[in-house]
Amino acid sequence: MSEFSEIGRTGTTIEFINRDGQYSQRITNSSSTCIKIYQVCADYDGNILEIVNFVGMGQQMVYKQPSILVSLFSDDEGFFGKRCPKCDSYFRTSSVNKKNICPYCGHKDDFTEFLTENQKDFVRNFVKAQIDTLSKGISAKIDLDEIATSLPLNTVSPWVYKEETQQNKFTCEKCKNETDILGEYGKCSSCGKHNCEDIALKKINFLEEKFKDVDENIEDRHKRESEWEKLLRCVSEFEGLANEIRKHLLLLPLTEKRRKELKAISFQRILGSSEKLNEWFSINIFEGITDDEKQFVNKMFNIRHLFTHNNGQVDSEYIQNTGDNSMKINQLVRLRSNEIKRIITLTKKMIINLTTDYMSIQ
Ligand SMILES: [Zn+2]
Ligand SMILES: [Zn+2]
């Protein structure tokens, strides 16, 4: 499925049936794809009052009155589109819980607050159609596919709220709920667990594998060096992760001064920024890492900066930041396999420290 393509339900019909004044509702779905339904009750203006749990045969459904039962359908992939009431971001979730959590800003609210405009329109129309049918004493059948195909821009019809696929679908390790978001990092839309550790470790494990492959299979020195340069990407992966976590730390209650300082720190300057995170949030990136290893990490972060901004040549900033007097200004840095192996291993430790301490914040 391509990014951002619109998805609709297929094979769904809704029937409002009037049998001698006895009124009932029937929903049929003939598609083979996964479909989920939120059953809710809404007032006569189409405002959702609450979720109504499905019950077994012969059992009575209990829900607020007066109201009308409405079914909200997932898209063909079993997802519901949501819009965060706080940050206005769009995402999809497989959750049918009463509460939703925004994967981007962590805002937790009632699922009704997360409904998209299309879904709200759908509910209003559902209610209106039922009231019409009841008042006329007739039966009516609504085919969602027919409406979808009869309209070139089917988002026009309030019966068909289309969802947009996002870029990255992830399954929560904790609750198994699925969330579809833009970008890679985000919180589970059901339980709120951040996927930062899973994603960052996946990336670093991939680099570890890549290292082994190059080390075992490439002998030419120049080719190896150019591969080592690429594997310095582990530093950028760490920075990406740290920036994501900073975004969520900024959502915590902070003084204005602290907020400004947190916004301003650069994870490229790993020693200074790690000290700050430890001081402000007890997040210890260097837990279990020796001073010698810390200095090495600092050196490699700065070398990565040289490759990104100075063609791999030493500059005065590098010498100032690392105190590495073995190198001369303009000298070309040579990367060695043991250094790459060591920085990947240490970055992995730092990722685990950072994510573990961040996730322990209550
Ligand atoms: Zn949000
Ligand atoms: Zn979860």
PDB file of C-alpha atoms in Angstrom, residues 5-226:
ATOM      1  CA  SER A   5      -3.423   6.551  -0.535  1.00  0.00           C
ATOM      2  CA  GLU A   6      -6.996   6.644   0.570  1.00  0.00           C
ATOM      3  CA  ILE A   7      -8.659   3.568   1.879  1.00  0.00           C
ATOM      4  CA  GLY A   8     -12.313   2.766   2.074  1.00  0.00           C
ATOM      5  CA  ARG A   9     -14.427  -0.029   3.341  1.00  0.00           C
ATOM      6  CA  THR A  10     -15.682  -2.527   0.813  1.00  0.00           C
ATOM      7  CA  GLY A  11     -18.769  -4.673   0.823  1.00  0.00           C
ATOM      8  CA  THR A  12     -20.579  -2.949   3.655  1.00  0.00           C
ATOM      9  CA  THR A  13     -24.305  -2.261   3.669  1.00  0.00           C
ATOM     10  CA  ILE A  14     -26.477  -0.789   6.370  1.00  0.00           C
ATOM     11  CA  GLU A  15     -30.164  -1.611   6.487  1.00  0.00           C
ATOM     12  CA  PHE A  16     -32.800   0.141   8.549  1.00  0.00           C
ATOM     13  CA  ILE A  17     -35.667  -2.324   8.710  1.00  0.00           C
ATOM     14  CA  ASN A  18     -39.213  -1.567   9.688  1.00  0.00           C
ATOM     15  CA  ARG A  19     -41.284  -4.722  10.227  1.00  0.00           C
ATOM     16  CA  ASP A  20     -44.833  -3.802  11.217  1.00  0.00           C
ATOM     17  CA  GLY A  21     -43.647  -0.980  13.377  1.00  0.00           C
ATOM     18  CA  GLN A  22     -40.883  -3.131  14.911  1.00  0.00           C
ATOM     19  CA  TYR A  23     -37.695  -1.388  14.052  1.00  0.00           C
ATOM     20  CA  SER A  24     -34.250  -3.009  13.622  1.00  0.00           C
ATOM     21  CA  GLN A  25     -30.862  -2.347  12.103  1.00  0.00           C
ATOM     22  CA  ARG A  26     -28.721  -4.762  10.101  1.00  0.00           C
ATOM     23  CA  ILE A  27     -25.135  -4.356   9.009  1.00  0.00           C
ATOM     24  CA  THR A  28     -23.616  -6.760   6.538  1.00  0.00           C
ATOM     25  CA  ASN A  29     -20.056  -6.949   5.359  1.00  0.00           C
ATOM     26  CA  SER A  30     -19.167  -9.202   2.446  1.00  0.00           C
ATOM     27  CA  SER A  31     -15.516  -8.241   2.086  1.00  0.00           C
ATOM     28  CA  SER A  32     -12.824 -10.692   3.056  1.00  0.00           C
ATOM     29  CA  THR A  33     -10.676  -7.962   4.541  1.00  0.00           C
ATOM     30  CA  CYS A  34     -10.448  -7.221   8.235  1.00  0.00           C
ATOM     31  CA  ILE A  35     -13.131  -4.894   9.484  1.00  0.00           C
ATOM     32  CA  LYS A  36     -13.654  -3.490  12.938  1.00  0.00           C
ATOM     33  CA  ILE A  37     -16.708  -1.721  14.233  1.00  0.00           C
ATOM     34  CA  TYR A  38     -17.180   0.825  16.976  1.00  0.00           C
ATOM     35  CA  GLN A  39     -20.772   0.584  18.141  1.00  0.00           C
ATOM     36  CA  VAL A  40     -21.823   3.838  19.720  1.00  0.00           C
ATOM     37  CA  CYS A  41     -25.025   5.588  20.653  1.00  0.00           C
ATOM     38  CA  ALA A  42     -25.692   9.131  19.554  1.00  0.00           C
ATOM     39  CA  ASP A  43     -28.290  11.734  20.440  1.00  0.00           C
ATOM     40  CA  TYR A  44     -30.774  12.888  17.779  1.00  0.00           C
ATOM     41  CA  ASP A  45     -28.388  15.600  16.636  1.00  0.00           C
ATOM     42  CA  GLY A  46     -25.742  13.004  15.924  1.00  0.00           C
ATOM     43  CA  ASN A  47     -23.471  13.679  18.900  1.00  0.00           C
ATOM     44  CA  ILE A  48     -21.879  10.487  20.185  1.00  0.00           C
ATOM     45  CA  LEU A  49     -22.813   9.740  23.785  1.00  0.00           C
ATOM     46  CA  GLU A  50     -20.863   6.559  24.529  1.00  0.00           C
ATOM     47  CA  ILE A  51     -19.502   3.264  23.226  1.00  0.00           C
ATOM     48  CA  VAL A  52     -22.046   0.448  23.386  1.00  0.00           C
ATOM     49  CA  ASN A  53     -20.571  -2.977  23.945  1.00  0.00           C
ATOM     50  CA  PHE A  54     -21.770  -5.819  21.769  1.00  0.00           C
ATOM     51  CA  VAL A  55     -23.673  -8.455  23.732  1.00  0.00           C
ATOM     52  CA  GLY A  56     -24.490 -12.105  23.188  1.00  0.00           C
ATOM     53  CA  MET A  57     -27.750 -13.484  21.796  1.00  0.00           C
ATOM     54  CA  GLY A  58     -30.741 -12.796  24.021  1.00  0.00           C
ATOM     55  CA  GLN A  59     -28.898 -10.256  26.154  1.00  0.00           C
ATOM     56  CA  GLN A  60     -30.070  -6.685  26.400  1.00  0.00           C
ATOM     57  CA  MET A  61     -27.742  -3.881  25.361  1.00  0.00           C
ATOM     58  CA  VAL A  62     -27.618  -1.157  27.978  1.00  0.00           C
ATOM     59  CA  TYR A  63     -26.867   2.375  26.879  1.00  0.00           C
ATOM     60  CA  LYS A  64     -27.891   5.980  27.402  1.00  0.00           C
ATOM     61  CA  GLN A  65     -31.376   6.976  26.257  1.00  0.00           C
ATOM     62  CA  PRO A  66     -32.860   8.577  24.260  1.00  0.00           C
ATOM     63  CA  SER A  67     -30.386   7.738  21.558  1.00  0.00           C
ATOM     64  CA  ILE A  68     -29.751   5.889  18.318  1.00  0.00           C
ATOM     65  CA  LEU A  69     -27.245   3.100  17.749  1.00  0.00           C
ATOM     66  CA  VAL A  70     -24.588   3.921  15.209  1.00  0.00           C
ATOM     67  CA  SER A  71     -21.831   1.735  13.772  1.00  0.00           C
ATOM     68  CA  LEU A  72     -18.512   3.294  12.846  1.00  0.00           C
ATOM     69  CA  PHE A  73     -16.500   1.113  10.485  1.00  0.00           C
ATOM     70  CA  SER A  74     -12.781   0.713  10.204  1.00  0.00           C
ATOM     71  CA  ASP A  75     -11.110   0.943   6.818  1.00  0.00           C
ATOM     72  CA  ASP A  76     -10.230  -2.241   4.915  1.00  0.00           C
ATOM     73  CA  GLU A  77      -7.036  -2.651   6.884  1.00  0.00           C
ATOM     74  CA  GLY A  78      -8.882  -2.614  10.201  1.00  0.00           C
ATOM     75  CA  PHE A  79      -7.771   0.926  11.068  1.00  0.00           C
ATOM     76  CA  PHE A  80      -9.641   4.009  12.216  1.00  0.00           C
ATOM     77  CA  GLY A  81      -8.407   7.411  11.138  1.00  0.00           C
ATOM     78  CA  LYS A  82      -7.967   9.852  14.039  1.00  0.00           C
ATOM     79  CA  ARG A  83      -7.198  13.501  14.409  1.00  0.00           C
ATOM     80  CA  CYS A  84      -5.556  14.670  17.620  1.00  0.00           C
ATOM     81  CA  PRO A  85      -7.601  17.442  19.274  1.00  0.00           C
ATOM     82  CA  LYS A  86      -4.431  18.906  20.761  1.00  0.00           C
ATOM     83  CA  CYS A  87      -1.804  18.930  18.007  1.00  0.00           C
ATOM     84  CA  ASP A  88      -4.191  18.407  15.050  1.00  0.00           C
ATOM     85  CA  SER A  89      -2.071  15.552  13.638  1.00  0.00           C
ATOM     86  CA  TYR A  90      -3.625  12.668  11.749  1.00  0.00           C
ATOM     87  CA  PHE A  91      -2.871   8.993  12.410  1.00  0.00           C
ATOM     88  CA  ARG A  92      -4.580   5.616  12.160  1.00  0.00           C
ATOM     89  CA  THR A  93      -5.138   3.108  14.933  1.00  0.00           C
ATOM     90  CA  SER A  94      -6.495  -0.419  15.203  1.00  0.00           C
ATOM     91  CA  SER A  95      -7.748   0.362  18.707  1.00  0.00           C
ATOM     92  CA  VAL A  96     -11.454   0.382  19.568  1.00  0.00           C
ATOM     93  CA  ASN A  97     -10.789   1.573  23.118  1.00  0.00           C
ATOM     94  CA  LYS A  98     -12.707   4.340  24.872  1.00  0.00           C
ATOM     95  CA  LYS A  99      -9.498   6.366  25.131  1.00  0.00           C
ATOM     96  CA  ASN A 100      -7.020   7.203  22.406  1.00  0.00           C
ATOM     97  CA  ILE A 101      -3.478   8.473  22.746  1.00  0.00           C
ATOM     98  CA  CYS A 102      -1.853  10.696  20.145  1.00  0.00           C
ATOM     99  CA  PRO A 103       1.344   8.993  18.903  1.00  0.00           C
ATOM    100  CA  TYR A 104       2.954  12.360  18.190  1.00  0.00           C
ATOM    101  CA  CYS A 105       2.192  14.493  21.262  1.00  0.00           C
ATOM    102  CA  GLY A 106       1.001  11.841  23.735  1.00  0.00           C
ATOM    103  CA  HIS A 107      -2.335  13.598  24.375  1.00  0.00           C
ATOM    104  CA  LYS A 108      -4.839  11.184  25.916  1.00  0.00           C
ATOM    105  CA  ASP A 109      -8.535  11.763  25.492  1.00  0.00           C
ATOM    106  CA  ASP A 110     -11.899  10.158  24.900  1.00  0.00           C
ATOM    107  CA  PHE A 111     -12.104   8.505  21.458  1.00  0.00           C
ATOM    108  CA  THR A 112     -14.915  10.891  20.467  1.00  0.00           C
ATOM    109  CA  GLU A 113     -12.456  13.785  20.748  1.00  0.00           C
ATOM    110  CA  PHE A 114     -10.269  12.034  18.168  1.00  0.00           C
ATOM    111  CA  LEU A 115     -13.001  11.622  15.517  1.00  0.00           C
ATOM    112  CA  THR A 116     -12.255  13.130  12.120  1.00  0.00           C
ATOM    113  CA  GLU A 117     -14.696  15.566  10.522  1.00  0.00           C
ATOM    114  CA  ASN A 118     -15.695  12.857   8.010  1.00  0.00           C
ATOM    115  CA  GLN A 119     -16.522  10.438  10.800  1.00  0.00           C
ATOM    116  CA  LYS A 120     -18.609  13.063  12.606  1.00  0.00           C
ATOM    117  CA  ASP A 121     -20.503  13.724   9.346  1.00  0.00           C
ATOM    118  CA  PHE A 122     -21.015  10.010   8.939  1.00  0.00           C
ATOM    119  CA  VAL A 123     -22.552   9.695  12.423  1.00  0.00           C
ATOM    120  CA  ARG A 124     -24.848  12.680  11.840  1.00  0.00           C
ATOM    121  CA  ASN A 125     -26.043  11.152   8.553  1.00  0.00           C
ATOM    122  CA  PHE A 126     -26.490   7.742  10.099  1.00  0.00           C
ATOM    123  CA  VAL A 127     -28.732   9.255  12.782  1.00  0.00           C
ATOM    124  CA  LYS A 128     -30.646  11.387  10.299  1.00  0.00           C
ATOM    125  CA  ALA A 129     -31.317   8.423   7.992  1.00  0.00           C
ATOM    126  CA  GLN A 130     -32.597   6.327  10.880  1.00  0.00           C
ATOM    127  CA  ILE A 131     -34.893   9.072  12.097  1.00  0.00           C
ATOM    128  CA  ASP A 132     -36.215   9.581   8.523  1.00  0.00           C
ATOM    129  CA  THR A 133     -36.874   5.878   8.092  1.00  0.00           C
ATOM    130  CA  LEU A 134     -38.617   5.644  11.430  1.00  0.00           C
ATOM    131  CA  SER A 135     -40.780   8.690  10.875  1.00  0.00           C
ATOM    132  CA  LYS A 136     -41.839   7.500   7.403  1.00  0.00           C
ATOM    133  CA  GLY A 137     -42.415   3.966   8.640  1.00  0.00           C
ATOM    134  CA  ILE A 138     -40.299   2.528   5.794  1.00  0.00           C
ATOM    135  CA  SER A 139     -37.204   0.374   5.392  1.00  0.00           C
ATOM    136  CA  ALA A 140     -33.993   1.597   3.775  1.00  0.00           C
ATOM    137  CA  LYS A 141     -30.738   0.077   2.574  1.00  0.00           C
ATOM    138  CA  ILE A 142     -27.503   1.972   2.215  1.00  0.00           C
ATOM    139  CA  ASP A 143     -24.648   0.466   0.229  1.00  0.00           C
ATOM    140  CA  LEU A 144     -21.381   2.146   1.129  1.00  0.00           C
ATOM    141  CA  ASP A 145     -19.625   0.820  -2.014  1.00  0.00           C
ATOM    142  CA  GLU A 146     -22.290   2.241  -4.299  1.00  0.00           C
ATOM    143  CA  ILE A 147     -21.886   5.635  -2.727  1.00  0.00           C
ATOM    144  CA  ALA A 148     -18.104   5.369  -2.932  1.00  0.00           C
ATOM    145  CA  THR A 149     -18.047   4.450  -6.632  1.00  0.00           C
ATOM    146  CA  SER A 150     -20.763   6.863  -7.692  1.00  0.00           C
ATOM    147  CA  LEU A 151     -18.748   9.823  -6.515  1.00  0.00           C
ATOM    148  CA  PRO A 152     -15.474  10.672  -8.216  1.00  0.00           C
ATOM    149  CA  LEU A 153     -14.278  12.422  -5.094  1.00  0.00           C
ATOM    150  CA  ASN A 154     -15.807  10.083  -2.599  1.00  0.00           C
ATOM    151  CA  THR A 155     -14.714  12.082   0.391  1.00  0.00           C
ATOM    152  CA  VAL A 156     -17.651  14.305  -0.591  1.00  0.00           C
ATOM    153  CA  SER A 157     -20.135  11.794   0.737  1.00  0.00           C
ATOM    154  CA  PRO A 158     -20.574  11.792   4.471  1.00  0.00           C
ATOM    155  CA  TRP A 159     -21.376   8.074   4.236  1.00  0.00           C
ATOM    156  CA  VAL A 160     -17.871   7.247   3.223  1.00  0.00           C
ATOM    157  CA  TYR A 161     -15.154   8.603   5.392  1.00  0.00           C
ATOM    158  CA  LYS A 162     -11.920   7.671   3.762  1.00  0.00           C
ATOM    159  CA  GLU A 163      -8.789   7.120   5.757  1.00  0.00           C
ATOM    160  CA  GLU A 164      -5.305   7.944   4.594  1.00  0.00           C
ATOM    161  CA  THR A 165      -2.484   5.458   4.960  1.00  0.00           C
ATOM    162  CA  GLN A 166       0.507   6.959   6.694  1.00  0.00           C
ATOM    163  CA  GLN A 167       4.177   6.009   6.433  1.00  0.00           C
ATOM    164  CA  ASN A 168       4.965   3.607   9.212  1.00  0.00           C
ATOM    165  CA  LYS A 169       2.730   0.982  10.706  1.00  0.00           C
ATOM    166  CA  PHE A 170       4.001  -0.410  13.983  1.00  0.00           C
ATOM    167  CA  THR A 171       2.723  -2.990  16.417  1.00  0.00           C
ATOM    168  CA  CYS A 172       3.098  -2.138  20.092  1.00  0.00           C
ATOM    169  CA  GLU A 173       5.343  -4.618  21.887  1.00  0.00           C
ATOM    170  CA  LYS A 174       3.286  -4.195  25.035  1.00  0.00           C
ATOM    171  CA  CYS A 175      -0.377  -4.292  23.968  1.00  0.00           C
ATOM    172  CA  LYS A 176      -0.100  -5.475  20.324  1.00  0.00           C
ATOM    173  CA  ASN A 177      -2.225  -2.573  19.097  1.00  0.00           C
ATOM    174  CA  GLU A 178      -1.265  -1.240  15.658  1.00  0.00           C
ATOM    175  CA  THR A 179      -0.659   2.420  14.898  1.00  0.00           C
ATOM    176  CA  ASP A 180       0.064   4.036  11.533  1.00  0.00           C
ATOM    177  CA  ILE A 181       1.990   7.297  11.658  1.00  0.00           C
ATOM    178  CA  LEU A 182       4.118   9.712   9.680  1.00  0.00           C
ATOM    179  CA  GLY A 183       7.800   9.200  10.379  1.00  0.00           C
ATOM    180  CA  GLU A 184       9.130   6.325  12.418  1.00  0.00           C
ATOM    181  CA  TYR A 185       8.904   7.318  16.034  1.00  0.00           C
ATOM    182  CA  GLY A 186       5.682   7.569  18.010  1.00  0.00           C
ATOM    183  CA  LYS A 187       3.664   6.363  20.952  1.00  0.00           C
ATOM    184  CA  CYS A 188       1.233   3.464  20.842  1.00  0.00           C
ATOM    185  CA  SER A 189      -2.217   4.975  20.225  1.00  0.00           C
ATOM    186  CA  SER A 190      -3.759   2.551  22.709  1.00  0.00           C
ATOM    187  CA  CYS A 191      -1.436   2.183  25.733  1.00  0.00           C
ATOM    188  CA  GLY A 192       0.946   5.095  25.120  1.00  0.00           C
ATOM    189  CA  LYS A 193       4.185   3.089  25.126  1.00  0.00           C
ATOM    190  CA  HIS A 194       6.755   4.830  22.952  1.00  0.00           C
ATOM    191  CA  ASN A 195       8.275   2.712  20.158  1.00  0.00           C
ATOM    192  CA  CYS A 196      11.655   4.477  20.528  1.00  0.00           C
ATOM    193  CA  GLU A 197      13.600   1.530  21.893  1.00  0.00           C
ATOM    194  CA  ASP A 198      12.245  -0.981  19.377  1.00  0.00           C
ATOM    195  CA  ILE A 199      12.877   1.278  16.397  1.00  0.00           C
ATOM    196  CA  ALA A 200      16.332   2.508  17.469  1.00  0.00           C
ATOM    197  CA  LEU A 201      17.539  -1.004  18.319  1.00  0.00           C
ATOM    198  CA  LYS A 202      16.298  -2.316  14.989  1.00  0.00           C
ATOM    199  CA  LYS A 203      18.325   0.362  13.237  1.00  0.00           C
ATOM    200  CA  ILE A 204      21.462  -0.282  15.252  1.00  0.00           C
ATOM    201  CA  ASN A 205      21.166  -4.066  14.879  1.00  0.00           C
ATOM    202  CA  PHE A 206      20.999  -3.550  11.142  1.00  0.00           C
ATOM    203  CA  LEU A 207      24.227  -1.526  11.263  1.00  0.00           C
ATOM    204  CA  GLU A 208      25.849  -4.219  13.391  1.00  0.00           C
ATOM    205  CA  GLU A 209      24.967  -6.838  10.789  1.00  0.00           C
ATOM    206  CA  LYS A 210      26.218  -4.590   8.028  1.00  0.00           C
ATOM    207  CA  PHE A 211      29.519  -4.183   9.872  1.00  0.00           C
ATOM    208  CA  LYS A 212      30.015  -7.954  10.113  1.00  0.00           C
ATOM    209  CA  ASP A 213      29.214  -8.347   6.449  1.00  0.00           C
ATOM    210  CA  VAL A 214      31.746  -5.713   5.330  1.00  0.00           C
ATOM    211  CA  ASP A 215      34.382  -6.918   7.767  1.00  0.00           C
ATOM    212  CA  GLU A 216      34.141 -10.501   6.532  1.00  0.00           C
ATOM    213  CA  ASN A 217      33.595  -9.935   2.843  1.00  0.00           C
ATOM    214  CA  ILE A 218      35.378  -6.767   1.700  1.00  0.00           C
ATOM    215  CA  GLU A 219      39.158  -6.790   1.617  1.00  0.00           C
ATOM    216  CA  ASP A 220      40.041  -3.725  -0.405  1.00  0.00           C
ATOM    217  CA  ARG A 221      41.159  -1.035   2.056  1.00  0.00           C
ATOM    218  CA  HIS A 222      39.517   1.898   0.226  1.00  0.00           C
ATOM    219  CA  LYS A 223      36.234   0.096  -0.164  1.00  0.00           C
ATOM    220  CA  ARG A 224      36.268  -0.869   3.490  1.00  0.00           C
ATOM    221  CA  GLU A 225      36.948   2.715   4.564  1.00  0.00           C
ATOM    222  CA  SER A 226      34.105   4.057   2.502  1.00  0.00           C
TER     223      SER A 226
END
